[in-house]
Structures are given as C-alpha cells and as structure tokens.
mmCIF file of C-alpha atoms and ligand atoms in Angstrom:
data_model
loop_
_atom_site.group_PDB
_atom_site.id
_atom_site.type_symbol
_atom_site.label_atom_id
_atom_site.label_comp_id
_atom_site.label_asym_id
_atom_site.label_seq_id
_atom_site.Cartn_x
_atom_site.Cartn_y
_atom_site.Cartn_z
ATOM 1 C CA MET X 1 12.297 2.708 1.874
ATOM 2 C CA ALA X 2 13.014 -0.890 2.875
ATOM 3 C CA LEU X 3 13.203 -4.292 1.458
ATOM 4 C CA LEU X 4 10.575 -6.600 2.910
ATOM 5 C CA PRO X 5 11.013 -10.375 3.441
ATOM 6 C CA ILE X 6 8.849 -12.241 1.034
ATOM 7 C CA VAL X 7 6.591 -14.944 2.533
ATOM 8 C CA GLN X 8 7.396 -18.512 1.039
ATOM 9 C CA TYR X 9 4.909 -21.151 0.010
ATOM 10 C CA PRO X 10 3.284 -22.986 1.778
ATOM 11 C CA ASP X 11 3.179 -20.261 4.554
ATOM 12 C CA PRO X 12 -0.550 -20.203 5.652
ATOM 13 C CA ARG X 13 -0.548 -16.368 5.146
ATOM 14 C CA LEU X 14 -0.529 -17.129 1.384
ATOM 15 C CA ALA X 15 -3.688 -19.050 1.750
ATOM 16 C CA ALA X 16 -5.576 -16.134 3.567
ATOM 17 C CA LYS X 17 -8.063 -13.757 2.312
ATOM 18 C CA ALA X 18 -6.833 -9.993 2.529
ATOM 19 C CA GLU X 19 -8.996 -7.391 3.970
ATOM 20 C CA PRO X 20 -10.148 -4.239 2.030
ATOM 21 C CA VAL X 21 -8.143 -1.037 2.538
ATOM 22 C CA ALA X 22 -10.048 1.686 4.303
ATOM 23 C CA ASP X 23 -7.299 4.310 5.138
ATOM 24 C CA PHE X 24 -5.431 5.922 2.289
ATOM 25 C CA ASP X 25 -2.822 7.350 4.745
ATOM 26 C CA ASP X 26 0.922 7.633 4.722
ATOM 27 C CA SER X 27 1.465 4.092 6.005
ATOM 28 C CA LEU X 28 -0.257 2.741 2.971
ATOM 29 C CA LYS X 29 1.967 4.745 0.689
ATOM 30 C CA GLN X 30 5.016 3.638 2.551
ATOM 31 C CA LEU X 31 4.028 0.076 2.277
ATOM 32 C CA ALA X 32 3.381 0.503 -1.560
ATOM 33 C CA ALA X 33 6.908 2.002 -1.942
ATOM 34 C CA ASP X 34 8.530 -0.759 0.175
ATOM 35 C CA MET X 35 6.658 -3.436 -1.866
ATOM 36 C CA ALA X 36 7.780 -1.832 -5.150
ATOM 37 C CA GLU X 37 11.369 -1.666 -3.920
ATOM 38 C CA THR X 38 11.175 -5.382 -3.032
ATOM 39 C CA MET X 39 9.599 -6.349 -6.282
ATOM 40 C CA TYR X 40 12.344 -4.547 -8.286
ATOM 41 C CA ALA X 41 15.046 -6.020 -6.127
ATOM 42 C CA ALA X 42 13.853 -9.710 -6.304
ATOM 43 C CA PRO X 43 13.532 -9.234 -9.502
ATOM 44 C CA GLY X 44 9.860 -9.528 -10.235
ATOM 45 C CA VAL X 45 7.086 -7.946 -12.111
ATOM 46 C CA GLY X 46 4.411 -8.141 -9.517
ATOM 47 C CA LEU X 47 3.875 -8.405 -5.894
ATOM 48 C CA ALA X 48 0.783 -8.688 -3.636
ATOM 49 C CA ALA X 49 0.624 -7.307 -0.008
ATOM 50 C CA THR X 50 -0.089 -10.911 1.043
ATOM 51 C CA GLN X 51 3.387 -11.862 0.011
ATOM 52 C CA VAL X 52 4.922 -9.483 2.391
ATOM 53 C CA GLY X 53 2.739 -10.721 5.240
ATOM 54 C CA LYS X 54 0.286 -7.807 5.147
ATOM 55 C CA LEU X 55 -3.269 -9.106 4.678
ATOM 56 C CA ILE X 56 -4.567 -6.056 2.849
ATOM 57 C CA ARG X 57 -6.016 -5.776 -0.771
ATOM 58 C CA MET X 58 -3.107 -3.987 -2.451
ATOM 59 C CA VAL X 59 -0.735 -5.150 -5.284
ATOM 60 C CA VAL X 60 2.053 -3.519 -7.287
ATOM 61 C CA ILE X 61 2.817 -4.544 -10.897
ATOM 62 C CA ASP X 62 5.549 -3.285 -13.306
ATOM 63 C CA ILE X 63 6.022 -5.195 -16.508
ATOM 64 C CA SER X 64 8.076 -2.690 -18.220
ATOM 65 C CA GLU X 65 11.619 -3.402 -19.279
ATOM 66 C CA GLU X 66 12.990 -0.124 -18.033
ATOM 67 C CA LYS X 67 11.271 -0.664 -14.507
ATOM 68 C CA ASN X 68 9.710 2.790 -14.749
ATOM 69 C CA ASP X 69 5.996 2.029 -15.090
ATOM 70 C CA LEU X 70 4.727 1.136 -11.589
ATOM 71 C CA HIS X 71 1.136 0.354 -11.184
ATOM 72 C CA VAL X 72 -0.432 0.220 -7.638
ATOM 73 C CA PHE X 73 -3.820 -1.303 -7.292
ATOM 74 C CA VAL X 74 -5.831 -0.806 -4.044
ATOM 75 C CA ASN X 75 -9.001 -2.766 -3.452
ATOM 76 C CA PRO X 76 -8.833 -4.143 -7.140
ATOM 77 C CA VAL X 77 -11.730 -6.063 -8.555
ATOM 78 C CA ILE X 78 -11.897 -7.710 -12.022
ATOM 79 C CA THR X 79 -15.071 -6.469 -13.657
ATOM 80 C CA PHE X 80 -14.634 -8.169 -17.050
ATOM 81 C CA ARG X 81 -13.096 -11.485 -18.095
ATOM 82 C CA SER X 82 -12.845 -12.561 -21.806
ATOM 83 C CA GLU X 83 -14.196 -15.841 -22.925
ATOM 84 C CA GLU X 84 -11.003 -16.289 -24.815
ATOM 85 C CA ILE X 85 -8.565 -18.323 -22.741
ATOM 86 C CA LYS X 86 -4.809 -18.069 -23.028
ATOM 87 C CA GLU X 87 -2.075 -20.150 -21.544
ATOM 88 C CA CYS X 88 1.016 -18.585 -20.265
ATOM 89 C CA GLU X 89 3.979 -19.808 -18.211
ATOM 90 C CA GLU X 90 3.984 -18.285 -14.682
ATOM 91 C CA GLY X 91 6.334 -17.853 -11.860
ATOM 92 C CA CYS X 92 6.029 -16.468 -8.324
ATOM 93 C CA LEU X 93 8.329 -14.839 -5.857
ATOM 94 C CA SER X 94 6.697 -16.960 -3.180
ATOM 95 C CA LEU X 95 7.584 -20.190 -5.120
ATOM 96 C CA PRO X 96 11.010 -19.114 -6.619
ATOM 97 C CA GLY X 97 12.308 -21.310 -9.393
ATOM 98 C CA LEU X 98 9.042 -22.842 -10.233
ATOM 99 C CA TYR X 99 7.460 -22.146 -13.644
ATOM 100 C CA GLU X 100 4.164 -23.680 -14.857
ATOM 101 C CA LYS X 101 1.779 -23.000 -17.650
ATOM 102 C CA VAL X 102 -1.541 -21.687 -16.425
ATOM 103 C CA LYS X 103 -4.760 -21.093 -18.392
ATOM 104 C CA ARG X 104 -6.630 -17.761 -17.649
ATOM 105 C CA PRO X 105 -8.853 -15.366 -19.559
ATOM 106 C CA ALA X 106 -6.906 -13.616 -22.302
ATOM 107 C CA PHE X 107 -8.315 -10.091 -21.486
ATOM 108 C CA VAL X 108 -9.551 -8.629 -18.294
ATOM 109 C CA THR X 109 -10.672 -5.262 -16.994
ATOM 110 C CA VAL X 110 -9.726 -4.286 -13.455
ATOM 111 C CA LYS X 111 -11.381 -1.570 -11.354
ATOM 112 C CA ALA X 112 -9.249 -0.257 -8.366
ATOM 113 C CA GLN X 113 -8.199 2.705 -6.263
ATOM 114 C CA ASP X 114 -4.971 4.544 -6.480
ATOM 115 C CA LEU X 115 -3.063 5.550 -3.264
ATOM 116 C CA GLN X 116 -5.268 8.662 -2.905
ATOM 117 C CA GLY X 117 -8.406 6.540 -2.918
ATOM 118 C CA ASN X 118 -9.340 7.585 -6.481
ATOM 119 C CA PHE X 119 -11.151 4.984 -8.594
ATOM 120 C CA PHE X 120 -9.712 3.900 -11.953
ATOM 121 C CA GLU X 121 -10.239 1.137 -14.585
ATOM 122 C CA MET X 122 -7.720 -0.473 -16.588
ATOM 123 C CA GLN X 123 -8.193 -2.865 -19.707
ATOM 124 C CA CYS X 124 -5.396 -5.433 -19.608
ATOM 125 C CA ASP X 125 -4.085 -7.837 -22.310
ATOM 126 C CA GLU X 126 -0.965 -9.937 -22.751
ATOM 127 C CA LEU X 127 1.479 -9.999 -19.721
ATOM 128 C CA MET X 128 -0.483 -7.377 -17.952
ATOM 129 C CA SER X 129 -3.658 -9.415 -17.932
ATOM 130 C CA VAL X 130 -1.723 -12.497 -16.587
ATOM 131 C CA CYS X 131 -0.034 -10.363 -13.918
ATOM 132 C CA VAL X 132 -3.222 -8.691 -12.734
ATOM 133 C CA GLN X 133 -4.994 -11.960 -12.445
ATOM 134 C CA HIS X 134 -2.151 -13.692 -10.613
ATOM 135 C CA GLU X 135 -1.573 -10.916 -8.185
ATOM 136 C CA LEU X 136 -5.396 -10.489 -7.483
ATOM 137 C CA ASP X 137 -5.423 -14.288 -6.717
ATOM 138 C CA HIS X 138 -2.917 -13.709 -3.953
ATOM 139 C CA LEU X 139 -5.326 -11.430 -2.206
ATOM 140 C CA ASP X 140 -7.846 -14.242 -2.205
ATOM 141 C CA GLY X 141 -5.472 -16.752 -0.788
ATOM 142 C CA VAL X 142 -4.773 -18.369 -4.223
ATOM 143 C CA VAL X 143 -1.348 -19.165 -5.644
ATOM 144 C CA PHE X 144 -0.827 -20.009 -9.339
ATOM 145 C CA ILE X 145 -0.327 -23.690 -8.904
ATOM 146 C CA ASP X 146 -3.828 -23.843 -7.315
ATOM 147 C CA HIS X 147 -4.935 -23.486 -11.046
ATOM 148 C CA LEU X 148 -3.254 -26.786 -12.022
ATOM 149 C CA SER X 149 -4.750 -30.273 -11.867
ATOM 150 C CA GLN X 150 -4.189 -32.047 -8.541
ATOM 151 C CA LEU X 151 -1.595 -34.348 -10.105
ATOM 152 C CA LYS X 152 0.361 -31.495 -11.747
ATOM 153 C CA LYS X 153 0.145 -29.538 -8.502
ATOM 154 C CA SER X 154 1.706 -32.360 -6.506
ATOM 155 C CA ARG X 155 4.407 -32.734 -9.020
ATOM 156 C CA ALA X 156 5.172 -28.968 -8.867
ATOM 157 C CA ILE X 157 5.293 -29.041 -5.144
ATOM 158 C CA VAL X 158 7.911 -31.968 -5.345
ATOM 159 C CA ARG X 159 9.998 -30.020 -7.818
ATOM 160 C CA LEU X 160 9.844 -26.949 -5.550
ATOM 161 C CA ALA X 161 11.008 -28.957 -2.618
ATOM 162 C CA LYS X 162 13.854 -30.444 -4.603
ATOM 163 C CA ARG X 163 14.924 -26.969 -5.907
ATOM 164 C CA ARG X 164 14.961 -25.651 -2.257
ATOM 165 C CA ARG X 165 17.126 -28.584 -1.187
ATOM 166 C CA GLU X 166 19.596 -27.861 -4.195
ATOM 167 C CA LYS X 167 19.703 -24.326 -3.411
ATOM 168 C CA ALA X 168 20.496 -24.891 0.342
ATOM 169 C CA ARG X 169 23.279 -27.328 -0.677
ATOM 170 C CA GLU X 170 24.787 -24.821 -3.174
ATOM 171 C CA GLU X 171 24.666 -22.211 -0.453
ATOM 172 C CA LYS X 172 26.339 -24.498 1.935
ATOM 173 C CA GLU X 173 29.047 -25.567 -0.524
ATOM 174 C CA GLY X 174 29.538 -21.948 -1.276
ATOM 175 C CA ARG X 175 30.047 -21.104 2.318
ATOM 176 C CA GLU X 176 32.552 -23.991 2.813
ATOM 177 C CA HIS X 177 34.391 -23.042 -0.465
ATOM 178 C CA ARG X 178 34.875 -19.527 1.031
ATOM 179 C CA ARG X 179 36.499 -20.803 4.085
HETATM 180 NI NI1 LIG J 1 2.827 -14.590 -7.090
#
C-alpha cells in the first residue's frame, strides 16, 4: 500500500474527463487500496481516481465514523436524481480548507461495478448522496466550486489562494522556529 499525492486545483487533470475501466485486474485493486489509504490519511470521506492523477472512472467513499465501511465504485453512473434539492456544505481534498454550500438533488441512485466487475446499484441519501455526486463529478472534470455562481466561484478561488499563502507562511515560520 502507498500514499498517493493528491492533485491540487487548478491542475488541468482535475478538468479532464476520465476513461471507463475495462480491465478488472490486480493493478486496479492495488490502485483502489492505495486510494483508500490516501483518503483515510488525508483525512477525507471520498476520493476520485482523477484526484491522484489516474484518469479512470473509479471512486472510493467511506462516510462511516469508524472508517470501516469502504465503498469502491467502478464505472459509476447516476440512474436516478430526486427532484428535491438539498444544500450542503462541501469540501474537497484537491481544494483543502475551502468549504462552500452546494445545491444538489437530495437522493440519487448509482449503478456501478465492484473490483471484480460485478454490477450493483445503491440508493443514496444524506451525506452518501452528496459524496457520490461530488466524487462522480470529478470523473467528468467538475469540481464542487463549478456549481457556484461565477461571482461566488471567483471569491472562493481568491480565498483558496489566500489560505495557501497563509499555510505556506505558517510552514516557513514553523521551520524557522525549529532552527
Ligand atoms: Ni473532491
């Protein structure tokens, strides 16, 4: 197992459309295991292959408190979206520190394959619904701030840049302090 570097916004790979998975081989299982380890270490509740620079249609999600309920979705497709819309605050490991309210369908059904290639369907609500929609967006080159108005999105990008500068400064001061 290995921790993988997480691609940071606005890396162009985050805007790319991922390719369907055709081979359910050992390298796919290894990638899923590495993605799960990377997600747990971050820590986060979901990670798309796109976010570790692999442009294939696979995401991992675990919203459990105990971190013992891993779901791997290969070639996932949303087959049902509720008319009911819900607004929820979202964050992303590719835009760390940024949290914005995003409106999405409250309930979705997702059809996907597991690591053996078997098809399954899952009905999702609450946080699972938000996560599935957020992670599947990544496979189509969409990040959560793309759902905001142009004005809110530009403000979010400014805040993200400010946060990155602050973090870089804190790290620099930390280094100097340890000297
Ligand atoms: Ni994300």
